[in-house]
């Protein structure tokens, strides 16, 4: 791959290159910001239960912060790359000088848009439903036999990353042909795992999970081919990562590593000294911030408000990690362009400095294992499992019962492709579209109503 051939304003579902004061990449950002799918992230769990007496991050605030860091990464990396084309390629110079920040920011806004309610617990609940019910019969046929091997692989390892690509590109019933109509470039920037589910191999960073469902396979093939991404295999489909993926991924990694600790302090899970010592440890181990560590701590001590002081250190840590990630990207750009960089920018920083070891240890031991986090994971798992138990048999039976017919009437119009197809896979994907689009609150409300725990009423 070459930097001057890996971007385009070509859009999913349209051959038209828009004109006007906004570039195609700015339009991507704006379409995401104003979309209902993005807005629903405000009621999807990031780590801690929602809502609470203390304000903590949800998927929406997390995505906005990731976009902020991503824009900075795009700026810091785009400017030096643009200089390579200053006198040889005006288009490439303009793109890297002015537009790369917009691409990375848009990709960051979109990176979690496919996550179902209750975060990773929701993903696991969907996968577990299919695994646990593989041999259970519907109309005398075991569930697994309704699907091809590739389709079953998708369903039994449901992946939020693949679901994001579906939400952004799929032509849902009654909606636009190209989904959100985003540029190929923005879609490529969130393809962390540019392979299908049958190609997952955890030893390789780009195949640790999968990046698209069978329903979006053709769309993804158009995108990766147009952007000259490196093909590793055609059957199963595997490509090397697009270089911009590393920047979206780094922005996400930086934010959740650091901000989860700030939230844990606000909730009283972590003490002030623990967070301060850990953040200062990161600052002291990163080459960019090490030389100013004493001055940083001096400024921190002058801030009387505890939350404000920790927010100051959090900002310094994020800035230092962003600068370090920029250096790793630029130092390894040849390996990144040739598909030989089997790493993430943050992991590379950690291997060189050990700066994030304490952050990661505390996160695993005290944050992700906290009672409130575990409770919502278990509750979310149960809610999602029960809803699937109502939806899937209703969709696959030739003659659904009276109750099951009523369940199917709950599906929003855009998720009713099942009325027009015999494909079990398409029908089940409609159920997953409906379910994964739900917020935590709505999924819980639907569950309680359908189980008769509460009785719906008007007014």
mmCIF file of N, CA and C in Angstrom, residues 129-130 133 136-139 141 143 146-147 385-401 403-405 407-408 411 427-428 431:
data_model
loop_
_atom_site.group_PDB
_atom_site.id
_atom_site.type_symbol
_atom_site.label_atom_id
_atom_site.label_comp_id
_atom_site.label_asym_id
_atom_site.label_seq_id
_atom_site.Cartn_x
_atom_site.Cartn_y
_atom_site.Cartn_z
ATOM 1 N N UNK A 129 -26.401 -17.908 23.040
ATOM 2 C CA UNK A 129 -27.722 -18.422 22.670
ATOM 3 C C UNK A 129 -27.599 -19.463 21.555
ATOM 4 N N UNK A 130 -26.812 -19.136 20.528
ATOM 5 C CA UNK A 130 -26.686 -20.043 19.389
ATOM 6 C C UNK A 130 -25.889 -21.298 19.744
ATOM 7 N N UNK A 133 -28.076 -23.546 22.012
ATOM 8 C CA UNK A 133 -29.288 -24.075 21.382
ATOM 9 C C UNK A 133 -29.021 -24.745 20.034
ATOM 10 N N UNK A 136 -31.054 -27.803 19.579
ATOM 11 C CA UNK A 136 -32.488 -27.685 19.861
ATOM 12 C C UNK A 136 -33.266 -27.552 18.552
ATOM 13 N N UNK A 137 -34.348 -28.293 18.447
ATOM 14 C CA UNK A 137 -35.064 -28.371 17.169
ATOM 15 C C UNK A 137 -36.185 -27.335 17.065
ATOM 16 N N UNK A 138 -36.270 -26.759 15.865
ATOM 17 C CA UNK A 138 -37.365 -25.871 15.488
ATOM 18 C C UNK A 138 -38.010 -26.491 14.250
ATOM 19 N N UNK A 139 -39.286 -26.837 14.342
ATOM 20 C CA UNK A 139 -39.964 -27.579 13.262
ATOM 21 C C UNK A 139 -39.208 -28.860 12.921
ATOM 22 N N UNK A 141 -36.027 -29.462 13.052
ATOM 23 C CA UNK A 141 -34.677 -29.272 12.502
ATOM 24 C C UNK A 141 -33.792 -28.617 13.557
ATOM 25 N N UNK A 143 -31.264 -26.220 15.301
ATOM 26 C CA UNK A 143 -31.022 -24.812 14.965
ATOM 27 C C UNK A 143 -29.825 -24.628 14.038
ATOM 28 N N UNK A 146 -30.036 -24.842 10.103
ATOM 29 C CA UNK A 146 -30.676 -23.799 9.302
ATOM 30 C C UNK A 146 -29.647 -22.951 8.536
ATOM 31 N N UNK A 147 -28.355 -23.079 8.893
ATOM 32 C CA UNK A 147 -27.347 -22.143 8.402
ATOM 33 C C UNK A 147 -26.162 -22.857 7.751
ATOM 34 N N UNK A 385 -30.534 -12.988 26.495
ATOM 35 C CA UNK A 385 -30.816 -14.406 26.243
ATOM 36 C C UNK A 385 -32.315 -14.666 26.152
ATOM 37 N N UNK A 386 -33.069 -14.077 27.077
ATOM 38 C CA UNK A 386 -34.518 -14.289 27.098
ATOM 39 C C UNK A 386 -35.181 -13.695 25.863
ATOM 40 N N UNK A 387 -34.732 -12.520 25.432
ATOM 41 C CA UNK A 387 -35.311 -11.900 24.238
ATOM 42 C C UNK A 387 -35.029 -12.734 22.993
ATOM 43 N N UNK A 388 -33.814 -13.260 22.893
ATOM 44 C CA UNK A 388 -33.491 -14.135 21.761
ATOM 45 C C UNK A 388 -34.370 -15.384 21.761
ATOM 46 N N UNK A 389 -34.636 -15.900 22.942
ATOM 47 C CA UNK A 389 -35.468 -17.097 23.056
ATOM 48 C C UNK A 389 -36.894 -16.825 22.545
ATOM 49 N N UNK A 390 -37.315 -15.582 22.642
ATOM 50 C CA UNK A 390 -38.628 -15.212 22.111
ATOM 51 C C UNK A 390 -38.587 -14.946 20.608
ATOM 52 N N UNK A 391 -37.490 -14.333 20.140
ATOM 53 C CA UNK A 391 -37.421 -13.881 18.743
ATOM 54 C C UNK A 391 -37.089 -14.995 17.750
ATOM 55 N N UNK A 392 -36.050 -15.787 18.033
ATOM 56 C CA UNK A 392 -35.508 -16.696 17.019
ATOM 57 C C UNK A 392 -36.500 -17.787 16.595
ATOM 58 N N UNK A 393 -37.090 -18.548 17.514
ATOM 59 C CA UNK A 393 -38.062 -19.548 17.070
ATOM 60 C C UNK A 393 -39.234 -18.919 16.314
ATOM 61 N N UNK A 394 -39.684 -17.745 16.752
ATOM 62 C CA UNK A 394 -40.797 -17.067 16.076
ATOM 63 C C UNK A 394 -40.457 -16.768 14.614
ATOM 64 N N UNK A 395 -39.209 -16.422 14.350
ATOM 65 C CA UNK A 395 -38.781 -16.101 12.983
ATOM 66 C C UNK A 395 -38.602 -17.345 12.116
ATOM 67 N N UNK A 396 -38.145 -18.441 12.709
ATOM 68 C CA UNK A 396 -37.768 -19.612 11.914
ATOM 69 C C UNK A 396 -38.903 -20.623 11.718
ATOM 70 N N UNK A 397 -39.915 -20.593 12.561
ATOM 71 C CA UNK A 397 -41.013 -21.555 12.411
ATOM 72 C C UNK A 397 -41.843 -21.242 11.165
ATOM 73 N N UNK A 398 -42.266 -22.291 10.462
ATOM 74 C CA UNK A 398 -43.131 -22.104 9.298
ATOM 75 C C UNK A 398 -44.504 -21.600 9.735
ATOM 76 N N UNK A 399 -44.975 -22.081 10.879
ATOM 77 C CA UNK A 399 -46.282 -21.651 11.396
ATOM 78 C C UNK A 399 -46.128 -21.220 12.854
ATOM 79 N N UNK A 400 -45.678 -19.976 13.068
ATOM 80 C CA UNK A 400 -45.493 -19.510 14.442
ATOM 81 C C UNK A 400 -46.814 -19.486 15.200
ATOM 82 N N UNK A 401 -46.727 -19.684 16.503
ATOM 83 C CA UNK A 401 -47.917 -19.667 17.346
ATOM 84 C C UNK A 401 -48.507 -18.262 17.398
ATOM 85 N N UNK A 403 -48.828 -16.354 19.979
ATOM 86 C CA UNK A 403 -47.918 -15.502 20.756
ATOM 87 C C UNK A 403 -46.717 -15.087 19.909
ATOM 88 N N UNK A 404 -46.149 -16.031 19.156
ATOM 89 C CA UNK A 404 -44.971 -15.730 18.337
ATOM 90 C C UNK A 404 -45.306 -14.753 17.218
ATOM 91 N N UNK A 405 -46.503 -14.844 16.665
ATOM 92 C CA UNK A 405 -46.917 -13.870 15.648
ATOM 93 C C UNK A 405 -46.971 -12.466 16.240
ATOM 94 N N UNK A 407 -45.125 -11.436 18.749
ATOM 95 C CA UNK A 407 -43.732 -11.033 18.952
ATOM 96 C C UNK A 407 -43.162 -10.426 17.673
ATOM 97 N N UNK A 408 -43.460 -11.047 16.530
ATOM 98 C CA UNK A 408 -42.927 -10.557 15.258
ATOM 99 C C UNK A 408 -43.472 -9.170 14.900
ATOM 100 N N UNK A 411 -41.288 -5.983 15.719
ATOM 101 C CA UNK A 411 -40.106 -5.592 14.958
ATOM 102 C C UNK A 411 -40.357 -4.284 14.201
ATOM 103 N N UNK A 427 -33.274 -13.768 8.246
ATOM 104 C CA UNK A 427 -34.289 -13.619 9.292
ATOM 105 C C UNK A 427 -33.647 -13.415 10.664
ATOM 106 N N UNK A 428 -32.662 -14.244 10.972
ATOM 107 C CA UNK A 428 -32.004 -14.138 12.274
ATOM 108 C C UNK A 428 -31.218 -12.837 12.383
ATOM 109 N N UNK A 431 -33.380 -10.202 13.665
ATOM 110 C CA UNK A 431 -33.545 -10.252 15.120
ATOM 111 C C UNK A 431 -32.359 -9.600 15.812
#
